[in-house]
Amino acid sequence: MSKLPDFTSVRELRYGLDPYLDAWLLHFMTENNIEPTVNPAENAQQEQLRFMVDVDDDQVFVPCSDEMFENLLHTRLSPALRQEYREKWRLLVHLARINIKDRYTRRKIFALSRHKVRQVLHAPFLIPSRFLKQLMTIFMAMSGVHDPQRTEKRQANKRALDFMNGPDMSRSLYACPDSNLGCSSIMHLRWELELLEMARLCRLSLRPQIWENPASVRDDASFFEEVCAPWPEFKETMTRIMGPDSEQKKLKILYLPGSSGGIIFDLRLIRVLVRLGHKVILALKEGYCLDSPVIWDVEHDGALQDALGEALFVENSRMSKNELLRAQRESPLLVISDGTRERLNLWRTSVTFARSWKEADLIIAKDFPHHRRLIKNSHLFTRDILCLYRDRDGLDQIRFKEKSLRVTKITESQIVAQADSIIAQMRSARGMARQVMFYSAIIGSIPGQTKVALGVVNTFVSHLRSRHANLLIINPAEHFVEGMDGDDLMYMWERVQRSGFIDVWRFQTVSDIETSFELMGEVVPAEWHGKDSTFSTGCTKEMHIALDMQDKHPEMQIIGPEPKRFFRRMEYGVGKYFDARIPDKGRAL
């Protein structure tokens, strides 16, 4: 390609406009191993990515800042990029010299890594964090050391906890402000005090000297002055997001911490948020990632264990919506893994992390790397993002990025309200001596056929209503909500189905589908040949529920295919309406 197109942001780059650009982008994605069509086992599919990023099918998303991507796009080794690569190399050398005593193994690691370094310096193509992961994978595979900074992280957390339990914490956190707080009401005065505590905890979490050189803090009066100084940007932003006059007073928050040491203060801040009525999910790393806290650190880190208290740990990396909401009802603080051992890379995060993001109202991200990937990336995200970090001049910064206007969050309360309105109809029908039938059918189980499926179901239900008197038929197609994925729909329908008001549960048959197409005056398309409700992942889940409800209400009738024919289906593909094993028509190489 002679010339790359001019662009001002990554959001402008799209597939399908220039074959040479397409090839370059796919080369970039595959070299960085973040292309889902090439490595679907490790990378999220587009539907899962859309839980977090407002991205179209033909758009490009890369886990780095726009500035970094522009350098990589033009394979331009800028001074900043050269410095990034060199820092990664120096880190590897430092870790190898400290942790590997065998000289032969150390030389072998250095020799192999030098080949990698020369490659990226000759053709700067790898995102620095992906390059670092390559180096760390080489180091861990050859050395057998899976967390070379475990002792350092444990010491950082202990020093941070010692500070928190000592007199310096009281001096930082509980010192009265210089000016009197305005008091228009007790509620607003209480909020002003909460703000002071949160702002000071944030500032403490952004000061690594507390756990790197604690002696330097004790006699430094300027340190305490900085921590206790007014932070008007913090006050304005937090008041707008969760203050007493804000629209959303009880938020679900996904919290992305920065470093070990800082996480001790993050957890104290999280306790304040929980005290204010918010629910928090704390996302730690799955494996070693420099000084970032790892979900397994708690097993050998007493300070972190004390700070986490009664938090509920979630080990399931593929939680469903139902499971996640149930866990949040059990505990206001959940601890999950993001599924990675690198800086935030949304292509590589776990299903549980992606769903936690989708269910959240606000993402709080700490430290400068998150600022670069979330704020300095021009893509818009599906949830509001609040980023707290210290800039290169040592100044505390708070940045708020509003979610995409194209995204509408379907909340748990909205889903429950819709389910309860259907249940009310069923209860009313029972009160008028009418029977209730639930019709389970294919809606989104055939990729690309959702619109046709809605027509098929609506036609057949109308046919049933014309032939049956004194019968209320619940037709899922009449309550289909755009924007819900399969898990959202199942969450709503399970509430309806377990209400105990269903007299007849009918599952769609091949004959039902053929009758529908005949009533519509159409032939049965090839995609629908031989299909019935046993082809549907949702209907399979509903058959399990139907059999369970029949045990509790033996008079309930189940009509349709034999139950044993259903149990070949798996789970929904994340963000899809169909079985995870059914291939989607994606972008191919």
Short mmCIF file of N, CA, C and O in Angstrom, two decimals, residues 311-373:
data_model
loop_
_atom_site.label_atom_id
_atom_site.label_comp_id
_atom_site.label_asym_id
_atom_site.label_seq_id
_atom_site.Cartn_x
_atom_site.Cartn_y
_atom_site.Cartn_z
N ALA A 311 -15.53 -9.71 51.38
CA ALA A 311 -15.85 -9.67 49.95
C ALA A 311 -16.09 -11.09 49.43
O ALA A 311 -15.46 -12.04 49.88
N LEU A 312 -17.00 -11.19 48.46
CA LEU A 312 -17.33 -12.50 47.87
C LEU A 312 -16.49 -12.72 46.62
O LEU A 312 -16.57 -11.94 45.66
N PHE A 313 -15.66 -13.77 46.62
CA PHE A 313 -14.82 -14.08 45.47
C PHE A 313 -15.59 -14.94 44.48
O PHE A 313 -16.24 -15.91 44.85
N VAL A 314 -15.49 -14.58 43.21
CA VAL A 314 -16.16 -15.31 42.13
C VAL A 314 -15.10 -15.94 41.25
O VAL A 314 -14.28 -15.24 40.65
N GLU A 315 -15.10 -17.26 41.17
CA GLU A 315 -14.09 -17.96 40.37
C GLU A 315 -14.62 -18.35 38.99
O GLU A 315 -13.83 -18.70 38.11
N ASN A 316 -15.93 -18.27 38.79
CA ASN A 316 -16.53 -18.63 37.51
C ASN A 316 -16.22 -17.55 36.47
O ASN A 316 -16.62 -16.40 36.63
N SER A 317 -15.50 -17.90 35.42
CA SER A 317 -15.10 -16.92 34.40
C SER A 317 -16.17 -16.73 33.32
O SER A 317 -16.01 -15.89 32.44
N ARG A 318 -17.25 -17.52 33.39
CA ARG A 318 -18.31 -17.42 32.38
C ARG A 318 -19.69 -17.31 33.04
O ARG A 318 -20.62 -18.03 32.73
N MET A 319 -19.81 -16.37 33.95
CA MET A 319 -21.08 -16.21 34.68
C MET A 319 -22.19 -15.75 33.74
O MET A 319 -21.97 -14.92 32.85
N SER A 320 -23.39 -16.26 33.98
CA SER A 320 -24.57 -15.78 33.26
C SER A 320 -25.09 -14.55 33.98
O SER A 320 -24.67 -14.23 35.11
N LYS A 321 -26.03 -13.87 33.36
CA LYS A 321 -26.64 -12.70 33.99
C LYS A 321 -27.30 -13.07 35.31
O LYS A 321 -27.14 -12.38 36.32
N ASN A 322 -28.03 -14.18 35.29
CA ASN A 322 -28.71 -14.64 36.50
C ASN A 322 -27.73 -14.87 37.63
O ASN A 322 -27.95 -14.46 38.78
N GLU A 323 -26.62 -15.54 37.33
CA GLU A 323 -25.63 -15.87 38.35
C GLU A 323 -24.96 -14.61 38.89
O GLU A 323 -24.72 -14.49 40.10
N LEU A 324 -24.67 -13.66 38.00
CA LEU A 324 -24.02 -12.43 38.43
C LEU A 324 -24.93 -11.60 39.34
O LEU A 324 -24.52 -11.12 40.40
N LEU A 325 -26.19 -11.44 38.94
CA LEU A 325 -27.13 -10.66 39.74
C LEU A 325 -27.40 -11.34 41.08
O LEU A 325 -27.56 -10.67 42.10
N ARG A 326 -27.44 -12.67 41.06
CA ARG A 326 -27.65 -13.40 42.33
C ARG A 326 -26.47 -13.15 43.28
O ARG A 326 -26.65 -12.94 44.48
N ALA A 327 -25.26 -13.18 42.71
CA ALA A 327 -24.07 -12.93 43.54
C ALA A 327 -24.08 -11.51 44.10
O ALA A 327 -23.71 -11.29 45.27
N GLN A 328 -24.51 -10.55 43.31
CA GLN A 328 -24.56 -9.16 43.79
C GLN A 328 -25.62 -8.97 44.87
O GLN A 328 -25.47 -8.10 45.73
N ARG A 329 -26.67 -9.78 44.83
CA ARG A 329 -27.66 -9.70 45.90
C ARG A 329 -27.11 -10.29 47.20
O ARG A 329 -27.50 -9.88 48.30
N GLU A 330 -26.20 -11.24 47.08
CA GLU A 330 -25.61 -11.88 48.25
C GLU A 330 -24.57 -11.00 48.92
O GLU A 330 -24.40 -11.04 50.14
N SER A 331 -23.84 -10.20 48.13
CA SER A 331 -22.77 -9.38 48.70
C SER A 331 -22.65 -8.07 47.91
O SER A 331 -22.69 -8.08 46.68
N PRO A 332 -22.47 -6.95 48.61
CA PRO A 332 -22.31 -5.66 47.90
C PRO A 332 -20.93 -5.50 47.27
O PRO A 332 -20.70 -4.58 46.50
N LEU A 333 -19.97 -6.39 47.63
CA LEU A 333 -18.63 -6.33 47.05
C LEU A 333 -18.24 -7.70 46.51
O LEU A 333 -18.07 -8.66 47.27
N LEU A 334 -18.12 -7.80 45.18
CA LEU A 334 -17.65 -9.01 44.54
C LEU A 334 -16.23 -8.80 44.05
O LEU A 334 -15.85 -7.69 43.65
N VAL A 335 -15.44 -9.86 44.05
CA VAL A 335 -14.08 -9.82 43.49
C VAL A 335 -14.02 -10.84 42.36
O VAL A 335 -14.31 -12.02 42.56
N ILE A 336 -13.68 -10.35 41.15
CA ILE A 336 -13.59 -11.22 39.98
C ILE A 336 -12.21 -11.07 39.34
O ILE A 336 -11.45 -10.16 39.69
N SER A 337 -11.92 -11.96 38.42
CA SER A 337 -10.72 -11.81 37.59
C SER A 337 -11.14 -11.22 36.25
O SER A 337 -12.22 -11.53 35.74
N ASP A 338 -10.28 -10.37 35.67
CA ASP A 338 -10.60 -9.86 34.34
C ASP A 338 -10.23 -10.86 33.25
O ASP A 338 -10.49 -10.64 32.06
N GLY A 339 -9.61 -11.99 33.66
CA GLY A 339 -9.29 -13.05 32.70
C GLY A 339 -7.97 -12.87 31.98
O GLY A 339 -7.63 -13.66 31.11
N THR A 340 -7.18 -11.84 32.34
CA THR A 340 -5.95 -11.57 31.60
C THR A 340 -4.76 -11.44 32.55
O THR A 340 -4.92 -11.33 33.77
N ARG A 341 -3.57 -11.41 31.95
CA ARG A 341 -2.35 -11.07 32.69
C ARG A 341 -1.58 -9.99 31.91
O ARG A 341 -0.40 -10.10 31.65
N GLU A 342 -2.31 -8.93 31.56
CA GLU A 342 -1.73 -7.80 30.85
C GLU A 342 -2.54 -6.55 31.15
O GLU A 342 -3.59 -6.63 31.80
N ARG A 343 -2.05 -5.40 30.70
CA ARG A 343 -2.81 -4.17 30.84
C ARG A 343 -4.17 -4.35 30.17
O ARG A 343 -4.33 -5.20 29.30
N LEU A 344 -5.13 -3.54 30.55
CA LEU A 344 -6.51 -3.71 30.12
C LEU A 344 -6.60 -3.94 28.61
O LEU A 344 -6.23 -3.09 27.81
N ASN A 345 -7.10 -5.12 28.25
CA ASN A 345 -7.25 -5.51 26.84
C ASN A 345 -8.63 -6.14 26.71
O ASN A 345 -8.82 -7.31 27.06
N LEU A 346 -9.59 -5.37 26.23
CA LEU A 346 -10.97 -5.82 26.21
C LEU A 346 -11.20 -6.99 25.27
O LEU A 346 -12.21 -7.70 25.40
N TRP A 347 -10.28 -7.20 24.32
CA TRP A 347 -10.40 -8.39 23.46
C TRP A 347 -10.14 -9.67 24.24
O TRP A 347 -10.58 -10.75 23.84
N ARG A 348 -9.40 -9.57 25.34
CA ARG A 348 -8.97 -10.77 26.05
C ARG A 348 -9.70 -10.99 27.38
O ARG A 348 -9.42 -11.95 28.08
N THR A 349 -10.58 -10.10 27.76
CA THR A 349 -11.23 -10.22 29.06
C THR A 349 -12.23 -11.37 29.08
O THR A 349 -12.73 -11.81 28.04
N SER A 350 -12.52 -11.85 30.27
CA SER A 350 -13.42 -12.99 30.45
C SER A 350 -14.87 -12.60 30.23
O SER A 350 -15.23 -11.41 30.23
N VAL A 351 -15.72 -13.61 30.08
CA VAL A 351 -17.16 -13.38 29.94
C VAL A 351 -17.70 -12.71 31.20
O VAL A 351 -18.52 -11.78 31.13
N THR A 352 -17.23 -13.15 32.38
CA THR A 352 -17.69 -12.56 33.64
C THR A 352 -17.34 -11.09 33.71
O THR A 352 -18.16 -10.26 34.13
N PHE A 353 -16.12 -10.73 33.25
CA PHE A 353 -15.73 -9.31 33.25
C PHE A 353 -16.60 -8.52 32.28
O PHE A 353 -17.09 -7.43 32.62
N ALA A 354 -16.81 -9.05 31.07
CA ALA A 354 -17.62 -8.34 30.07
C ALA A 354 -19.04 -8.15 30.57
O ALA A 354 -19.64 -7.08 30.39
N ARG A 355 -19.59 -9.19 31.21
CA ARG A 355 -20.96 -9.06 31.71
C ARG A 355 -21.02 -8.10 32.91
O ARG A 355 -21.99 -7.37 33.07
N SER A 356 -19.98 -8.10 33.74
CA SER A 356 -19.92 -7.15 34.86
C SER A 356 -19.92 -5.72 34.34
O SER A 356 -20.55 -4.82 34.91
N TRP A 357 -19.18 -5.50 33.25
CA TRP A 357 -19.15 -4.18 32.61
C TRP A 357 -20.55 -3.83 32.11
O TRP A 357 -21.04 -2.73 32.33
N LYS A 358 -21.21 -4.77 31.45
CA LYS A 358 -22.53 -4.53 30.88
C LYS A 358 -23.57 -4.24 31.96
O LYS A 358 -24.46 -3.40 31.76
N GLU A 359 -23.46 -4.91 33.11
CA GLU A 359 -24.43 -4.72 34.18
C GLU A 359 -24.12 -3.48 35.02
O GLU A 359 -24.98 -3.04 35.81
N ALA A 360 -22.93 -2.91 34.88
CA ALA A 360 -22.54 -1.76 35.69
C ALA A 360 -23.19 -0.48 35.18
O ALA A 360 -23.61 -0.38 34.02
N ASP A 361 -23.26 0.51 36.08
CA ASP A 361 -23.67 1.87 35.70
C ASP A 361 -22.44 2.76 35.49
O ASP A 361 -22.50 3.73 34.74
N LEU A 362 -21.36 2.42 36.16
CA LEU A 362 -20.16 3.25 36.15
C LEU A 362 -18.92 2.38 36.24
O LEU A 362 -18.88 1.42 36.99
N ILE A 363 -17.90 2.74 35.45
CA ILE A 363 -16.58 2.09 35.53
C ILE A 363 -15.64 3.08 36.20
O ILE A 363 -15.48 4.21 35.73
N ILE A 364 -15.01 2.68 37.30
CA ILE A 364 -13.97 3.50 37.93
C ILE A 364 -12.63 2.83 37.65
O ILE A 364 -12.42 1.67 38.01
N ALA A 365 -11.74 3.55 36.95
CA ALA A 365 -10.45 2.99 36.54
C ALA A 365 -9.33 3.84 37.13
O ALA A 365 -9.37 5.07 37.04
N LYS A 366 -8.34 3.19 37.73
CA LYS A 366 -7.26 3.88 38.42
C LYS A 366 -5.97 3.82 37.62
O LYS A 366 -5.68 2.84 36.96
N ASP A 367 -5.20 4.92 37.73
CA ASP A 367 -3.83 5.03 37.23
C ASP A 367 -3.75 5.32 35.72
O ASP A 367 -4.69 5.12 34.96
N PHE A 368 -2.55 5.78 35.33
CA PHE A 368 -2.33 6.33 34.00
C PHE A 368 -2.56 5.34 32.85
O PHE A 368 -3.10 5.72 31.82
N PRO A 369 -2.16 4.06 32.96
CA PRO A 369 -2.42 3.12 31.85
C PRO A 369 -3.90 3.03 31.49
O PRO A 369 -4.25 2.92 30.31
N HIS A 370 -4.78 3.05 32.48
CA HIS A 370 -6.22 3.03 32.19
C HIS A 370 -6.65 4.33 31.52
O HIS A 370 -7.54 4.32 30.64
N HIS A 371 -6.05 5.44 31.89
CA HIS A 371 -6.37 6.72 31.25
C HIS A 371 -6.05 6.65 29.76
O HIS A 371 -6.82 7.11 28.92
N ARG A 372 -4.92 6.07 29.41
CA ARG A 372 -4.52 5.99 28.00
C ARG A 372 -5.47 5.09 27.21
O ARG A 372 -5.81 5.39 26.07
N ARG A 373 -5.91 4.00 27.81
CA ARG A 373 -6.71 3.01 27.07
C ARG A 373 -8.19 3.33 27.05
O ARG A 373 -8.89 2.84 26.15
#
